[in-house]
Coordinates of C-alpha atoms in Angstrom, one line a residue:
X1 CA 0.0 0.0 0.0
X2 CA 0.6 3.3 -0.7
X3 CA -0.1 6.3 2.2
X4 CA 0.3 9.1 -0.5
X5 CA -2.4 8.0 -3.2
X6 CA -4.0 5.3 -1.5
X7 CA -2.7 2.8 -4.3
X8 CA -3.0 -1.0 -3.1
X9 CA -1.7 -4.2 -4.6
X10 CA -0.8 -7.4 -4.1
X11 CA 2.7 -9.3 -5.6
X12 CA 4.3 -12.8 -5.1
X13 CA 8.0 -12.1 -4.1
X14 CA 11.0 -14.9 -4.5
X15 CA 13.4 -15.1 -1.1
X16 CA 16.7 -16.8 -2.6
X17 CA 19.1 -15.4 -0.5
X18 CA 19.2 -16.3 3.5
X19 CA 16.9 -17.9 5.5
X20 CA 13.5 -17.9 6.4
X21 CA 14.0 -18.2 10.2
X22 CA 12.4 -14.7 10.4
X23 CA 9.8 -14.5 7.5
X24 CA 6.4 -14.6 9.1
X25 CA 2.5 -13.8 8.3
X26 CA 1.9 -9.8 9.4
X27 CA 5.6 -9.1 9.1
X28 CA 6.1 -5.6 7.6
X29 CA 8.6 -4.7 5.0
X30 CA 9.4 -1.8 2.3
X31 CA 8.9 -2.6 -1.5
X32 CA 10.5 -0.7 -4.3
X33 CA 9.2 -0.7 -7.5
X34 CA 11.2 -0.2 -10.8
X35 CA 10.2 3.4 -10.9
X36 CA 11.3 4.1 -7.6
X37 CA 8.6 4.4 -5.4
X38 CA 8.6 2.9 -2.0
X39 CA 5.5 1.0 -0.4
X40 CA 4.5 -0.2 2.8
X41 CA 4.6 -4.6 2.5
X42 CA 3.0 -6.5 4.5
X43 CA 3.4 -10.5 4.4
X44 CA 0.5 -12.2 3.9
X45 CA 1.0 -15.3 2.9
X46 CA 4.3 -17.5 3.1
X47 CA 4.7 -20.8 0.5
X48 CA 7.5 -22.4 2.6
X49 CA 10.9 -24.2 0.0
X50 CA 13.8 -24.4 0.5
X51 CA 15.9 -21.2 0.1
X52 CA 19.7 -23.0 0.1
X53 CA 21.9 -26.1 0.9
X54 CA 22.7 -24.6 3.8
X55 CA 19.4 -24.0 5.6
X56 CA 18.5 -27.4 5.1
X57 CA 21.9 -28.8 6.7
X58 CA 20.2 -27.0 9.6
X59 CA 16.5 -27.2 8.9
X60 CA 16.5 -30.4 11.1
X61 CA 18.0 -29.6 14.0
X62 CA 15.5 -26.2 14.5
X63 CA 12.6 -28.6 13.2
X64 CA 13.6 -31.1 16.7
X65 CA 13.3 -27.6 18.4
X66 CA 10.6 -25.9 17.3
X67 CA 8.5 -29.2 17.8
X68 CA 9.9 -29.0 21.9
X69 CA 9.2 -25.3 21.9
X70 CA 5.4 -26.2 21.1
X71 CA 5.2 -29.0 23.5
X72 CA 6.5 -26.7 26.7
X73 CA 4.2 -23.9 25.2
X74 CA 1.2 -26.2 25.5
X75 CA 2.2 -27.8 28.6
X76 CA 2.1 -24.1 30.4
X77 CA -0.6 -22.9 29.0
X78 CA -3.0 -25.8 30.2
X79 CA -1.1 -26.1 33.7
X80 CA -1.9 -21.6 33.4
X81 CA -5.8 -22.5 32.7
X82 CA -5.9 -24.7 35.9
X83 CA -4.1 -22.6 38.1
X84 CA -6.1 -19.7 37.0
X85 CA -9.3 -21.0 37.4
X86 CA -8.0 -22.3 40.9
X87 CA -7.3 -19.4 42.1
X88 CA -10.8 -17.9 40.5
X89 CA -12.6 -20.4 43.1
X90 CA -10.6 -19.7 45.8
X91 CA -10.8 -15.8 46.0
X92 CA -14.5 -16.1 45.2
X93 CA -15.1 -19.2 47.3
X94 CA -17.0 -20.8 44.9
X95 CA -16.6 -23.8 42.5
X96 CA -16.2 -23.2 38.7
X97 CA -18.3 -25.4 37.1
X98 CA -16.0 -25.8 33.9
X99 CA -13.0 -24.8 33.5
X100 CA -12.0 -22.2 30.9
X101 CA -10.2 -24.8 28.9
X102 CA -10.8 -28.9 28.8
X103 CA -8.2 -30.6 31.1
X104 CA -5.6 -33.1 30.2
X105 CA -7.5 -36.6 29.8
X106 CA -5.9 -39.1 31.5
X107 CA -3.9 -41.9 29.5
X108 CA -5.4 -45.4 29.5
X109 CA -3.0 -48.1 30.0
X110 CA -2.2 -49.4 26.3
X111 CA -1.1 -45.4 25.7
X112 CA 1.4 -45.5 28.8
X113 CA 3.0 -48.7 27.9
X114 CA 3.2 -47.8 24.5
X115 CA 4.9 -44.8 24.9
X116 CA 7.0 -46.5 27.8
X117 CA 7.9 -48.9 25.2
X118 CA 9.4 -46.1 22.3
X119 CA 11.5 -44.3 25.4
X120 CA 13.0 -48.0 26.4
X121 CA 13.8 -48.6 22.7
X122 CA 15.5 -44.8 22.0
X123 CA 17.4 -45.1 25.6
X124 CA 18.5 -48.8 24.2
X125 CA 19.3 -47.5 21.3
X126 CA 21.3 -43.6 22.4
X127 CA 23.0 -46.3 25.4
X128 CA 24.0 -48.3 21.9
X129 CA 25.8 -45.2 20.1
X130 CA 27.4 -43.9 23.4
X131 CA 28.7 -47.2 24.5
X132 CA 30.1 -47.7 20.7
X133 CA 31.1 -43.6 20.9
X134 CA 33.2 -43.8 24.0
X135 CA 35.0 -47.5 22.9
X136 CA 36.4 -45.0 19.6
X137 CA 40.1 -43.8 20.3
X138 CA 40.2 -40.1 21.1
X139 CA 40.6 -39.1 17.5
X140 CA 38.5 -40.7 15.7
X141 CA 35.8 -39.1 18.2
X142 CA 35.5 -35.9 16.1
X143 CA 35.2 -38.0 12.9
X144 CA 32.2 -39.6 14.4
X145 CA 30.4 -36.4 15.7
X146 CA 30.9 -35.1 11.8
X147 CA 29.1 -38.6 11.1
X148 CA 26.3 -38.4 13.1
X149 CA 25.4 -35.0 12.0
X150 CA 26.1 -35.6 8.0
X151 CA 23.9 -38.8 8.9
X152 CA 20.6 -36.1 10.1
X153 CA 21.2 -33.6 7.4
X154 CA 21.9 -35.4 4.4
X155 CA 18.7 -36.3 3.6
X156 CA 17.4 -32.7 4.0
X157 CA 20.0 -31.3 2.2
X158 CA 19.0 -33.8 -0.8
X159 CA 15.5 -33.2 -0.8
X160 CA 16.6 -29.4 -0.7
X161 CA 18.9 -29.8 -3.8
X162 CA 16.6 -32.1 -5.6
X163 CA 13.5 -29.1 -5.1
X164 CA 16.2 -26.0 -5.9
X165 CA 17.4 -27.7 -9.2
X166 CA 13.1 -27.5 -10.3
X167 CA 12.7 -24.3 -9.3
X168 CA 11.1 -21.8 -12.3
X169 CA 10.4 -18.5 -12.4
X170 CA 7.7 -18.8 -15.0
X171 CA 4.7 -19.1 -12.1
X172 CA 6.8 -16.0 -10.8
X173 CA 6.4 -14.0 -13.7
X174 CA 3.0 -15.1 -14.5
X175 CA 1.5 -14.0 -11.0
X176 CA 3.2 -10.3 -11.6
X177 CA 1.0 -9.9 -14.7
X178 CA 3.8 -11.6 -17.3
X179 CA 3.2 -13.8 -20.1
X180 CA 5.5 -16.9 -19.8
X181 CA 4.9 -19.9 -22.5
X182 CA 7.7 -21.5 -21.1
X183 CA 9.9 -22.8 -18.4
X184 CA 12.3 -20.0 -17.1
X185 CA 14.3 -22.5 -15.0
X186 CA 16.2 -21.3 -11.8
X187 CA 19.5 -23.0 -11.2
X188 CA 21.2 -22.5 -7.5
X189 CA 23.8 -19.9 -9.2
X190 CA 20.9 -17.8 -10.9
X191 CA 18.9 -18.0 -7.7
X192 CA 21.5 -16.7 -5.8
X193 CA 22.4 -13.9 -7.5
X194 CA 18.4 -12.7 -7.4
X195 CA 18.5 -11.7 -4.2
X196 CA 21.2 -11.0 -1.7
X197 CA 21.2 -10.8 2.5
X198 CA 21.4 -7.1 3.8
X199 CA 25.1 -6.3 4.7
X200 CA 26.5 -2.8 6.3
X201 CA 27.4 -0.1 4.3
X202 CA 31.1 0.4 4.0
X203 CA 32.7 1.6 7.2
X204 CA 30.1 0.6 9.0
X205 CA 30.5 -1.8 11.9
X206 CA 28.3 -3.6 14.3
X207 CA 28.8 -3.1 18.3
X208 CA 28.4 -6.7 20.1
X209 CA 28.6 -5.4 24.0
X210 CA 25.2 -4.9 24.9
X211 CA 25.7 -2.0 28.1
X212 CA 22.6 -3.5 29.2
X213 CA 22.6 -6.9 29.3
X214 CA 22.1 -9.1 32.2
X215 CA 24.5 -11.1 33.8
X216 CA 23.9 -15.0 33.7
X217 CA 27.0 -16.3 34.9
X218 CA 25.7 -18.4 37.6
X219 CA 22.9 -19.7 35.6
X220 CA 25.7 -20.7 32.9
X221 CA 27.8 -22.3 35.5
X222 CA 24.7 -24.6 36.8
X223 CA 23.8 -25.2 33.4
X224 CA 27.3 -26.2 32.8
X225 CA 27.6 -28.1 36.2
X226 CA 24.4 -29.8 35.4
X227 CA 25.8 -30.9 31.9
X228 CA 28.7 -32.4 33.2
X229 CA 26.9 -34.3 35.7
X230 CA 24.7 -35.9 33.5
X231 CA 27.5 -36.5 31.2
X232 CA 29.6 -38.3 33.8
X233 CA 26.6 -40.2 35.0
X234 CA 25.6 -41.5 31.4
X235 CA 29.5 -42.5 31.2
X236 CA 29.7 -44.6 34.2
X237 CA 25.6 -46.2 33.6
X238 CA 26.8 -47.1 29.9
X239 CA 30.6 -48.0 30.5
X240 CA 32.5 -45.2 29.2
X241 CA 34.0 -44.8 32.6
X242 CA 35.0 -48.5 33.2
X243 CA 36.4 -48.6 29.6
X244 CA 38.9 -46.0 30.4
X245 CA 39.4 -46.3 34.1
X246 CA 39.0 -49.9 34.8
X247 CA 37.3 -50.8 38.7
X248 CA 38.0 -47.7 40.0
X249 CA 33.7 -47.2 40.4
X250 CA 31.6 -49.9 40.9
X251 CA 29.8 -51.6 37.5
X252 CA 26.2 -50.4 36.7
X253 CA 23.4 -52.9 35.8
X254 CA 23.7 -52.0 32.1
X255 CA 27.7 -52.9 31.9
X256 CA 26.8 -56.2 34.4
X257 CA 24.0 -56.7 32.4
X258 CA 25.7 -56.4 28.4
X259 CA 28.9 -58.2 30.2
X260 CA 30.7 -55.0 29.4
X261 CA 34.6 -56.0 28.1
X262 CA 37.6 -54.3 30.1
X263 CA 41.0 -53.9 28.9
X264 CA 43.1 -57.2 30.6
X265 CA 45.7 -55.5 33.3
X266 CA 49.2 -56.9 33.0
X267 CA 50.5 -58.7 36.2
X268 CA 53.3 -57.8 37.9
X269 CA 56.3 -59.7 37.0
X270 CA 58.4 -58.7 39.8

């Protein structure tokens, strides 16, 4: 839209540059057409592809966390309903007779041992790849770690490269009032050069100390001291720690259990 003369209109713009971690529904933005004029944008509507090889390395990783972001969200905002309508009833003494939103339903049996069963097969299964992780010599550790993550992102970045190498701009074209009779393909060095990321101007540079920021140093340490713990306790429940330090802690069911091998000791000749 346009403040001066009113003008409206509606376009479909191509994002090949980036990522679309920040590109959301009601998100403003300034348009410039090719005779200058600025307008007011507003994102309306969002047809989610891939934008490059390397958002979809990542695209998996902030997939897991978005999807645990949701689940939180949803857990606090039910447990907020109850506790609000508790304390509703209690300052006015009286009993709601419905909450404001429907409470969790409880899990039957089949549900609970089903979903007992998937956490006893991924802790088998993460007790598997840490047990084979810390029996790997101290270099090769790295190699692995590279492994595990080319292992997630591979497919994505497949699928991604697959989609990016189909990409026309004919549909573009078309739905800003062009006539295209043919394909008007898009290859990854063309797409790139349509659009770029914002950059400073030159001499320009960007001041990281924020004067205001808060100080989380003992909520880093904890967090820290909490890894480490957990860490150290997943080493000596899975072996790690028995492998390299042999009995000096006791065995754990799982090593009794899986007849974890230790490295023979030499005797003493003398």
């Amino acid at each position: 839209t346009r403040k001066s003369d009113g003008a409206k209109m509606l376009i479909l713009a191509v994002f090949t540059g980036g990522d679309s971690d920040n590109l959301m529904v009601g998100r403003n933005g300034i348009f410039y057409d090719r005779q200058g004029r600025d307008w007011d944008a507003t994102i309306v509507k969002i047809v989610d592809n891939p934008i490059s090889i390397r958002q979809a390395f990542w695209a998996p990783y902030k997939k897991f966390i978005r999807i645990i972001e949701q689940q939180v969200a949803k857990r606090a905002e039910a447990a907020e309903v109850v506790t609000q309508s508790q304390v509703q009833s209690t300052a006015t003494g009286t009993t709601p007779i419905a909450p404001a939103a429907p409470l969790p339903t409880k899990i039957d049996t089949g549900t609970l041992a089903a979903i007992g069963l998937v956490l006893t097969t991924l802790l088998a299964a993460l007790g598997g790849i840490f047990g084979a992780f810390a029996r790997l010599p101290l270099w090769q550790m790295p190699l692995a770690l590279i492994g595990i993550m080319l292992a997630i992102s591979v497919p994505s970045m497949l699928i991604a490269w697959l989609k990016l190498r189909q990409r026309n701009i004919g549909p573009i074209l078309d739905a800003n009032g062009w006539a295209v009779n043919t394909r008007a393909k898009i290859n990854i060095a063309f797409g790139s050069s349509l659009t770029s990321v914002a950059a400073l101007p030159p001499g320009a540079h960007r001041d990281l100390t924020d004067p205001y920021a808060e100080s989380h140093t003992g909520r880093n340490r904890l967090i820290a001291l909490c890894g480490l713990m957990v860490i150290l306790g997943a080493g000596w429940y899975f072996g790690g720690i028995e492998y390299l330090l042999p009995g000096i802690l006791p065995k754990s069911a799982w090593v009794r259990k899986h007849q974890f091998q230790t490295p023979a000791v030499p005797a003493d000749k003398g």
